[in-house]
Coordinates of N, CA and C in Angstrom, one line a residue:
M1 N 96.4 68.5 100.6 CA 97.7 68.6 100.1 C 97.8 67.9 98.8
S2 N 98.7 68.3 98.0 CA 98.9 67.7 96.7 C 100.4 67.7 96.3
N3 N 100.8 66.7 95.6 CA 102.2 66.8 95.1 C 102.2 67.2 93.6
G4 N 101.0 67.6 93.1 CA 101.0 68.1 91.7 C 101.6 69.4 91.6
P5 N 102.1 69.8 90.4 CA 102.7 71.0 90.2 C 101.8 72.2 90.1
F6 N 100.5 72.0 89.9 CA 99.5 73.1 89.8 C 98.2 72.7 90.6
I7 N 97.6 73.7 91.1 CA 96.3 73.5 91.8 C 95.3 74.5 91.3
L8 N 94.1 74.0 91.0 CA 93.0 74.9 90.6 C 92.1 75.0 91.8
N9 N 91.8 76.2 92.2 CA 90.9 76.5 93.4 C 89.7 77.2 92.9
L10 N 88.5 76.6 93.1 CA 87.2 77.2 92.7 C 86.3 77.2 94.0
D11 N 85.5 78.2 94.1 CA 84.5 78.2 95.2 C 83.4 77.3 94.7
C12 N 82.6 76.8 95.7 CA 81.6 75.8 95.4 C 80.5 76.4 94.5
D13 N 80.3 77.7 94.4 CA 79.3 78.3 93.5 C 79.9 78.8 92.2
H14 N 81.1 78.5 91.9 CA 81.7 79.0 90.7 C 81.9 77.9 89.6
Y15 N 81.9 78.3 88.4 CA 82.1 77.4 87.3 C 82.8 78.1 86.2
V16 N 83.5 77.4 85.3 CA 84.3 77.9 84.2 C 83.4 78.1 83.0
H17 N 83.3 79.3 82.5 CA 82.5 79.6 81.3 C 83.3 79.3 80.0
N18 N 84.5 79.4 80.0 CA 85.4 79.4 78.8 C 86.2 78.1 78.9
L19 N 86.0 77.2 78.0 CA 86.8 75.9 78.0 C 88.3 76.2 77.9
A20 N 88.7 77.2 77.2 CA 90.1 77.5 77.1 C 90.7 78.3 78.3
A21 N 89.9 78.6 79.3 CA 90.4 79.4 80.4 C 91.5 78.7 81.1
L22 N 91.4 77.4 81.4 CA 92.5 76.7 82.1 C 93.8 76.7 81.3
R23 N 93.7 76.5 80.0 CA 94.9 76.6 79.1 C 95.5 78.0 79.2
E24 N 94.6 79.0 79.1 CA 95.1 80.4 79.1 C 95.8 80.7 80.4
G25 N 95.3 80.2 81.5 CA 95.9 80.4 82.8 C 97.2 79.7 82.9
M26 N 97.3 78.5 82.4 CA 98.5 77.7 82.4 C 99.6 78.3 81.6
C27 N 99.2 79.1 80.5 CA 100.2 79.8 79.7 C 101.1 80.7 80.5
F28 N 100.5 81.3 81.5 CA 101.3 82.2 82.4 C 102.4 81.4 83.1
M29 N 102.0 80.2 83.6 CA 102.9 79.4 84.3 C 104.0 78.7 83.5
L30 N 103.6 78.4 82.3 CA 104.5 77.6 81.4 C 105.3 78.5 80.5
D31 N 105.0 79.8 80.4 CA 105.7 80.7 79.6 C 107.1 81.0 80.1
R32 N 108.0 81.5 79.3 CA 109.3 81.9 79.7 C 109.2 82.9 80.9
G33 N 109.8 82.6 82.0 CA 109.7 83.5 83.2 C 108.6 83.0 84.1
G34 N 107.9 81.9 83.7 CA 106.8 81.4 84.5 C 107.2 80.9 85.8
D35 N 108.5 80.6 86.0 CA 109.0 80.2 87.3 C 108.9 81.2 88.4
R36 N 108.7 82.5 87.9 CA 108.5 83.6 88.9 C 107.1 83.9 89.2
I37 N 106.1 83.1 88.6 CA 104.7 83.4 88.8 C 104.2 82.3 89.7
C38 N 103.4 82.7 90.8 CA 102.9 81.7 91.7 C 101.4 81.7 91.8
F39 N 100.7 82.7 91.2 CA 99.3 82.9 91.4 C 98.7 83.5 90.1
V40 N 97.7 82.9 89.5 CA 96.9 83.5 88.4 C 95.5 83.6 88.8
Q41 N 94.9 84.8 88.7 CA 93.5 85.0 89.1 C 92.7 85.5 87.9
F42 N 91.6 84.9 87.6 CA 90.7 85.3 86.5 C 89.6 86.2 87.1
L43 N 89.0 87.0 86.2 CA 87.9 87.8 86.7 C 86.7 87.0 87.1
Q44 N 85.9 87.6 88.0 CA 84.7 87.0 88.5 C 83.5 87.8 88.1
R45 N 82.5 87.1 87.6 CA 81.3 87.8 87.2 C 80.1 87.0 87.9
F46 N 79.2 87.8 88.4 CA 78.0 87.2 89.1 C 76.8 87.2 88.2
E47 N 75.9 86.2 88.5 CA 74.7 86.1 87.7 C 73.5 86.6 88.6
G48 N 72.5 87.1 88.0 CA 71.2 87.4 88.7 C 71.3 88.7 89.5
I49 N 72.3 89.6 89.2 CA 72.3 90.8 90.0 C 71.3 91.8 89.4
D50 N 71.0 92.8 90.2 CA 70.0 93.8 89.7 C 70.6 94.6 88.5
P51 N 69.7 95.1 87.7 CA 70.1 95.8 86.5 C 71.0 97.0 86.8
N52 N 70.9 97.6 87.9 CA 71.7 98.8 88.3 C 73.0 98.4 89.0
D53 N 73.2 97.2 89.3 CA 74.4 96.7 90.0 C 74.7 97.6 91.2
R54 N 73.8 97.8 92.0 CA 73.9 98.7 93.2 C 75.0 98.3 94.2
Y55 N 75.4 97.0 94.2 CA 76.4 96.5 95.1 C 77.8 96.3 94.4
A56 N 77.9 96.8 93.2 CA 79.1 96.8 92.4 C 79.6 95.3 92.3
N57 N 78.7 94.4 92.0 CA 79.1 93.0 91.8 C 80.0 92.7 90.6
H58 N 79.9 93.6 89.6 CA 80.7 93.3 88.4 C 82.2 93.7 88.6
N59 N 82.5 94.5 89.6 CA 83.9 94.9 89.9 C 84.5 95.4 88.6
L60 N 83.8 96.3 87.9 CA 84.3 96.7 86.6 C 85.7 97.5 86.8
V61 N 85.8 98.3 87.8 CA 87.0 99.1 87.9 C 88.2 98.2 88.2
F62 N 88.0 97.2 89.1 CA 89.1 96.3 89.4 C 89.5 95.4 88.3
F63 N 88.5 94.7 87.7 CA 88.9 93.8 86.6 C 89.1 94.4 85.3
D64 N 88.3 95.4 84.9 CA 88.4 95.9 83.5 C 89.4 97.1 83.4
V65 N 89.8 97.7 84.5 CA 90.7 98.8 84.4 C 92.0 98.5 85.2
S66 N 91.9 98.3 86.4 CA 93.2 98.1 87.2 C 94.0 96.9 86.8
M67 N 93.3 95.7 86.6 CA 94.0 94.5 86.3 C 94.6 94.6 84.9
H68 N 93.9 95.2 83.9 CA 94.4 95.4 82.6 C 95.6 96.3 82.6
A69 N 95.6 97.3 83.5 CA 96.7 98.3 83.5 C 97.9 97.6 84.1
M70 N 97.7 96.6 85.0 CA 98.9 95.9 85.6 C 99.3 94.7 84.8
D71 N 98.7 94.4 83.7 CA 99.1 93.2 82.9 C 100.5 93.4 82.4
G72 N 101.3 92.4 82.7 CA 102.7 92.4 82.2 C 103.7 92.9 83.2
L73 N 103.2 93.4 84.4 CA 104.1 93.9 85.4 C 104.7 92.8 86.2

């Protein structure tokens, strides 16, 4: 439990590639209308997958199409 206004949740095998990612995520919360936002999710990329991505680990349709289409809704 935390009494902080924000919580960052990462899996044990995840790390942040972009130093500005946390600031970019916070912009959603601190922007006008941010009081209506309760959850921000960043895309997830996997390392060491096979070149053909046979298990769809990149989730290209979800992150690169669906989520961009819903941006701002």
